[in-house]
Short mmCIF file of C-alpha atoms and ligand atoms in Angstrom, two decimals:
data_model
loop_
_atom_site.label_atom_id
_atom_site.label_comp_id
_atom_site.label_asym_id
_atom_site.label_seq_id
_atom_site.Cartn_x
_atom_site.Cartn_y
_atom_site.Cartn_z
CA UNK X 19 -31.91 -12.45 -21.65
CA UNK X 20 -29.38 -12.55 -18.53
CA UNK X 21 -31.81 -10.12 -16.19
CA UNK X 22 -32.20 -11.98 -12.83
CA UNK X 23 -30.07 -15.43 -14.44
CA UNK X 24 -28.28 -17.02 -11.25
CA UNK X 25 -25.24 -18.17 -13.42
CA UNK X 26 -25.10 -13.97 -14.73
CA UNK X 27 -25.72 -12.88 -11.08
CA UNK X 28 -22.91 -14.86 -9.54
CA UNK X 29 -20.27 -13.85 -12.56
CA UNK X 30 -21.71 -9.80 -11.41
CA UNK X 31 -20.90 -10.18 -7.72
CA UNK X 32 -17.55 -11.93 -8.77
CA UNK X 33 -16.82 -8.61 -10.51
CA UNK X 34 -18.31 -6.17 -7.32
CA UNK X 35 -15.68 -7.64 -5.53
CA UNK X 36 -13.34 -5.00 -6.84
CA UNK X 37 -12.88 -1.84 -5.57
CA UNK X 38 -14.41 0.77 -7.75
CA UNK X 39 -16.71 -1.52 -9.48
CA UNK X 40 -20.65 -1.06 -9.37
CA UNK X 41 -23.63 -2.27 -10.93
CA UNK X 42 -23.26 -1.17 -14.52
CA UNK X 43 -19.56 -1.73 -14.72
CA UNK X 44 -19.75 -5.28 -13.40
CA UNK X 45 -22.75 -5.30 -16.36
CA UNK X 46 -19.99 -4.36 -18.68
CA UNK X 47 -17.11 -6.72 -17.60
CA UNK X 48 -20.03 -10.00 -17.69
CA UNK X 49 -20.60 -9.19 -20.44
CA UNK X 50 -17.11 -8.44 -22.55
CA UNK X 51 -16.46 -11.66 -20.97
CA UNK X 52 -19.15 -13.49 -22.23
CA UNK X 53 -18.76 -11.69 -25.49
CA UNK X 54 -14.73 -12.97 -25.63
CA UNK X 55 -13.44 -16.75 -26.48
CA UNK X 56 -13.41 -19.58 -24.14
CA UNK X 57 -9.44 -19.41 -24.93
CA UNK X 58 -9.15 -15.63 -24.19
CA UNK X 59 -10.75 -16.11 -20.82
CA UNK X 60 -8.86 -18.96 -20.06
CA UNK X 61 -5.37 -16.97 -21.09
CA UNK X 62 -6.83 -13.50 -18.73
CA UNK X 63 -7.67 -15.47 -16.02
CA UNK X 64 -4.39 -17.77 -15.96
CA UNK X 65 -2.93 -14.50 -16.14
CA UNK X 66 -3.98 -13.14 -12.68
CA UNK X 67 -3.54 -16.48 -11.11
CA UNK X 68 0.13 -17.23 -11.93
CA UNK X 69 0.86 -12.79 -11.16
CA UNK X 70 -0.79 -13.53 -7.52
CA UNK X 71 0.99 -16.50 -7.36
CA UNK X 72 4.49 -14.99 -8.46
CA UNK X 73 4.33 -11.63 -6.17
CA UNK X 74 4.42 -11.94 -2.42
CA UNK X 75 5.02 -9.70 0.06
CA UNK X 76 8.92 -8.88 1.12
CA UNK X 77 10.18 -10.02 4.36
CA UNK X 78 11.76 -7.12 4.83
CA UNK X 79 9.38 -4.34 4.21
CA UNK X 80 6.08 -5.89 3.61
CA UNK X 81 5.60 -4.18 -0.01
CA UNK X 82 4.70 -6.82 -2.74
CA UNK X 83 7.47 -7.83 -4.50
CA UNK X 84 8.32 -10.64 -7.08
CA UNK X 85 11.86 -11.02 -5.41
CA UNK X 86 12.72 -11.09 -1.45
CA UNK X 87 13.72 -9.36 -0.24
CA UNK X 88 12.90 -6.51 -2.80
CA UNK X 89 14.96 -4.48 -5.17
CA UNK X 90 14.57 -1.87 -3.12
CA UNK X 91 15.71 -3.19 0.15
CA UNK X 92 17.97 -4.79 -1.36
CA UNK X 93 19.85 -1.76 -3.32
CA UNK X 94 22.88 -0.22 -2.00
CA UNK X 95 21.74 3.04 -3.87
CA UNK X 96 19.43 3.48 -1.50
CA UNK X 97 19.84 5.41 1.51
CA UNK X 98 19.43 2.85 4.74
CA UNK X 99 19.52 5.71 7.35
CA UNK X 100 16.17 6.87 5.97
CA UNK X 101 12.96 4.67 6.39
CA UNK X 102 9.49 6.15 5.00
CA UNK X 103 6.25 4.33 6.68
CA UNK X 104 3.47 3.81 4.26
CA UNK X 105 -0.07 2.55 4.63
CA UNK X 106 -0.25 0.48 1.61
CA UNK X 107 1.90 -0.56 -1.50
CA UNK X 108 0.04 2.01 -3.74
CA UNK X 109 1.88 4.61 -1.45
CA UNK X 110 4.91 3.29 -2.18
CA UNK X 111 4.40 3.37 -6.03
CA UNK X 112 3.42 7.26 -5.20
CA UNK X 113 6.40 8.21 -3.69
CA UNK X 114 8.60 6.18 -6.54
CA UNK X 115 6.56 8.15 -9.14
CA UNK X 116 7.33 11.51 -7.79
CA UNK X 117 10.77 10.56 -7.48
CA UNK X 118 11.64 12.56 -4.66
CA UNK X 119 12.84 9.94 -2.57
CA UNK X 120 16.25 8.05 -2.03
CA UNK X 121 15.71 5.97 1.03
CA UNK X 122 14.20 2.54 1.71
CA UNK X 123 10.59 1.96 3.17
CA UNK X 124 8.01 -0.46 5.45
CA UNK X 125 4.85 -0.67 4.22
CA UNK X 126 2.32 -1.45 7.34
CA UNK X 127 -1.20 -2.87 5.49
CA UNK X 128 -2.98 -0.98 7.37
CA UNK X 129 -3.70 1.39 10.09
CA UNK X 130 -4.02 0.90 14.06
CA UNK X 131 -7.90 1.26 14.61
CA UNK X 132 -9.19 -0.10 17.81
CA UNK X 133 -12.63 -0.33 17.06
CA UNK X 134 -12.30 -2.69 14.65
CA UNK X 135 -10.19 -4.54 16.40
CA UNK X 136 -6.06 -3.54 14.87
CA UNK X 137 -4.39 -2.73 17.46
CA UNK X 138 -0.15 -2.50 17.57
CA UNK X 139 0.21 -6.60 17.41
CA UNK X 140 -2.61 -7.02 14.55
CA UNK X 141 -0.36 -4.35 12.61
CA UNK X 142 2.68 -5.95 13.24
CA UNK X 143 4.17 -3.06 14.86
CA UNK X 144 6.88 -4.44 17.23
CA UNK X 145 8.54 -6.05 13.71
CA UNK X 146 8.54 -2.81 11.95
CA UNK X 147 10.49 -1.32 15.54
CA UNK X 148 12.66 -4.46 15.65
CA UNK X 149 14.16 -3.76 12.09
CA UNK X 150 14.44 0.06 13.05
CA UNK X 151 16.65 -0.99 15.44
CA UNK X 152 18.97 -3.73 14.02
CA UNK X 153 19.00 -1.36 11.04
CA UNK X 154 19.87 1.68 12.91
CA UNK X 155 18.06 3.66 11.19
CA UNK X 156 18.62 7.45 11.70
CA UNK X 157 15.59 8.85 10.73
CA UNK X 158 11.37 7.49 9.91
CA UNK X 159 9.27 9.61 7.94
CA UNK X 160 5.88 8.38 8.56
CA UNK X 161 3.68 8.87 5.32
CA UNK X 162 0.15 7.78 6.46
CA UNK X 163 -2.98 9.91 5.61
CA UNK X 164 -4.07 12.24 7.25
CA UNK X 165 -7.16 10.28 8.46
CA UNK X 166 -7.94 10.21 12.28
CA UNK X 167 -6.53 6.72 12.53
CA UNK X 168 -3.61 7.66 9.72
CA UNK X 169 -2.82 10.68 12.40
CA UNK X 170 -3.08 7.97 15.66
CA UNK X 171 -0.80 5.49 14.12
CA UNK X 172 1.84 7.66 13.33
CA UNK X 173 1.45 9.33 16.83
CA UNK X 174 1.52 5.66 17.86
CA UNK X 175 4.66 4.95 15.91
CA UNK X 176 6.60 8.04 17.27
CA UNK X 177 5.65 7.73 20.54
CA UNK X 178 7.75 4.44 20.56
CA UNK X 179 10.79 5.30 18.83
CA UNK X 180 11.20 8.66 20.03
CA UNK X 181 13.16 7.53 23.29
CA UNK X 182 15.41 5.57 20.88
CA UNK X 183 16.73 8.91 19.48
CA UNK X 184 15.30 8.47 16.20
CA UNK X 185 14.07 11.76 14.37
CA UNK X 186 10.63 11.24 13.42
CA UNK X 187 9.19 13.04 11.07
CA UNK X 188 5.82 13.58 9.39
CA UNK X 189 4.92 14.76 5.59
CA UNK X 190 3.20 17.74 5.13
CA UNK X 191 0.11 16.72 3.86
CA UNK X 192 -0.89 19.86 0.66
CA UNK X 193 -3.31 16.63 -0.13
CA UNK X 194 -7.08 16.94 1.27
CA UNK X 195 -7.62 15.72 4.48
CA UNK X 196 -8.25 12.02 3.56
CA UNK X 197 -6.86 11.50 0.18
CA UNK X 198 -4.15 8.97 -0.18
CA UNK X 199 -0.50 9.05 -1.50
CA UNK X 200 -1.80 7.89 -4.97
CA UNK X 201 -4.38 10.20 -5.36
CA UNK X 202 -1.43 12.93 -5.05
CA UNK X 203 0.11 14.61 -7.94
CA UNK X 204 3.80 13.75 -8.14
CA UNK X 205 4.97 18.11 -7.38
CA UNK X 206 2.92 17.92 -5.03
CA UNK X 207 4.46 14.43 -3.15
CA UNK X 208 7.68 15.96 -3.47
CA UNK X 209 6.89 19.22 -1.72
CA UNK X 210 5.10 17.10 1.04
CA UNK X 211 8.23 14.96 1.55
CA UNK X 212 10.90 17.81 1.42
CA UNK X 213 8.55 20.16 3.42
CA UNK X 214 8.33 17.24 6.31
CA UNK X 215 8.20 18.31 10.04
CA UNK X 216 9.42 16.79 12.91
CA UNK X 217 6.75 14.67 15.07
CA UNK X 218 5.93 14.71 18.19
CA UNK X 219 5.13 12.07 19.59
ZN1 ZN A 314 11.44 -4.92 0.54
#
């Protein structure tokens, strides 16, 4: 009986780690694991070491990325006049999915948020501005959620390109107030990227 074991408690809290995962499910995942082969362990968790040792972030827009820079920064198909600021890489993989975008992207990992401390140089904000420039791009749509720090940094972030000519724009969010790009429907993505509105910033 593993109730209150120290070796079962420490393989639980290795599983609450994840995002998503409580009490029972951690429950469950001890115990498939203890339930599976030495060897099939061995191969699953080889598995996630060598993938997080294989995909690092691209220099060029921070998404993770097996290659860098990135297929997509790298592609000529893409449209380099266009630039779409994300939060995180899942908001990437949203907008691919919904395919109703052509352009190239920055992914920031993360939002400004002063009280706890992320302000524009913890967010790496004058590198993001630096590339607009060298890549002149012609126009940023900003695609963070519509949070009250999703909101500030994109005010942030138009506020500081707008003198630079830039169009800004914003997606309409037809998401609830708080729900991220992947929790979006694909229709739904599209409609909030092709129904996006110039920011003021
Ligand atoms: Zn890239």
């Amino acid at each position: 009986m593993l109730l209150n074991n120290k070796l079962f408690d420490n393989l639980l809290n290795a599983f609450r780690t994840l995002p998503g995962v409580g009490k029972k499910t951690a429950e469950r995942y001890a115990l498939h694991i203890l339930s599976s082969t030495e060897e099939e362990v061995h191969t699953f968790v080889e598995t996630i070491s060598q993938i997080r040792k294989q995909i690092k972030r691209c220099s060029e827009c921070q998404d993770f990325s097996d290659t860098d820079p990135c297929a997509i920064c790298v592609s000529t198909e893409r449209d380099g006049d266009l630039l779409c600021i994300v939060e995180k890489p899942s908001g990437v993989m949203a907008i691919e999915r919904s395919g109703g975008y052509r352009g190239k992207y920055y992914v920031l990992n993360g939002l400004l948020s002063p009280l706890d401390g992320i302000g524009p140089e913890e967010l790496g904000l004058s590198r993001l501005f630096q590339k607009v420039i060298a890549r002149k791009v012609k126009e940023i749509i900003i695609a963070t959620s519509a949070t009250n720090e999703g909101e500030a940094t994109a005010l942030y972030i138009a506020h500081q390109l707008k003198p630079l000519g830039i169009k800004i724009t914003r997606i309409a969010h037809g998401v609830p107030m708080g729900a991220g790009l992947e929790l979006t429907d694909d229709y739904t993505l599209r409609q909030a990227l092709e129904g996006r509105k110039p920011l003021e910033g």
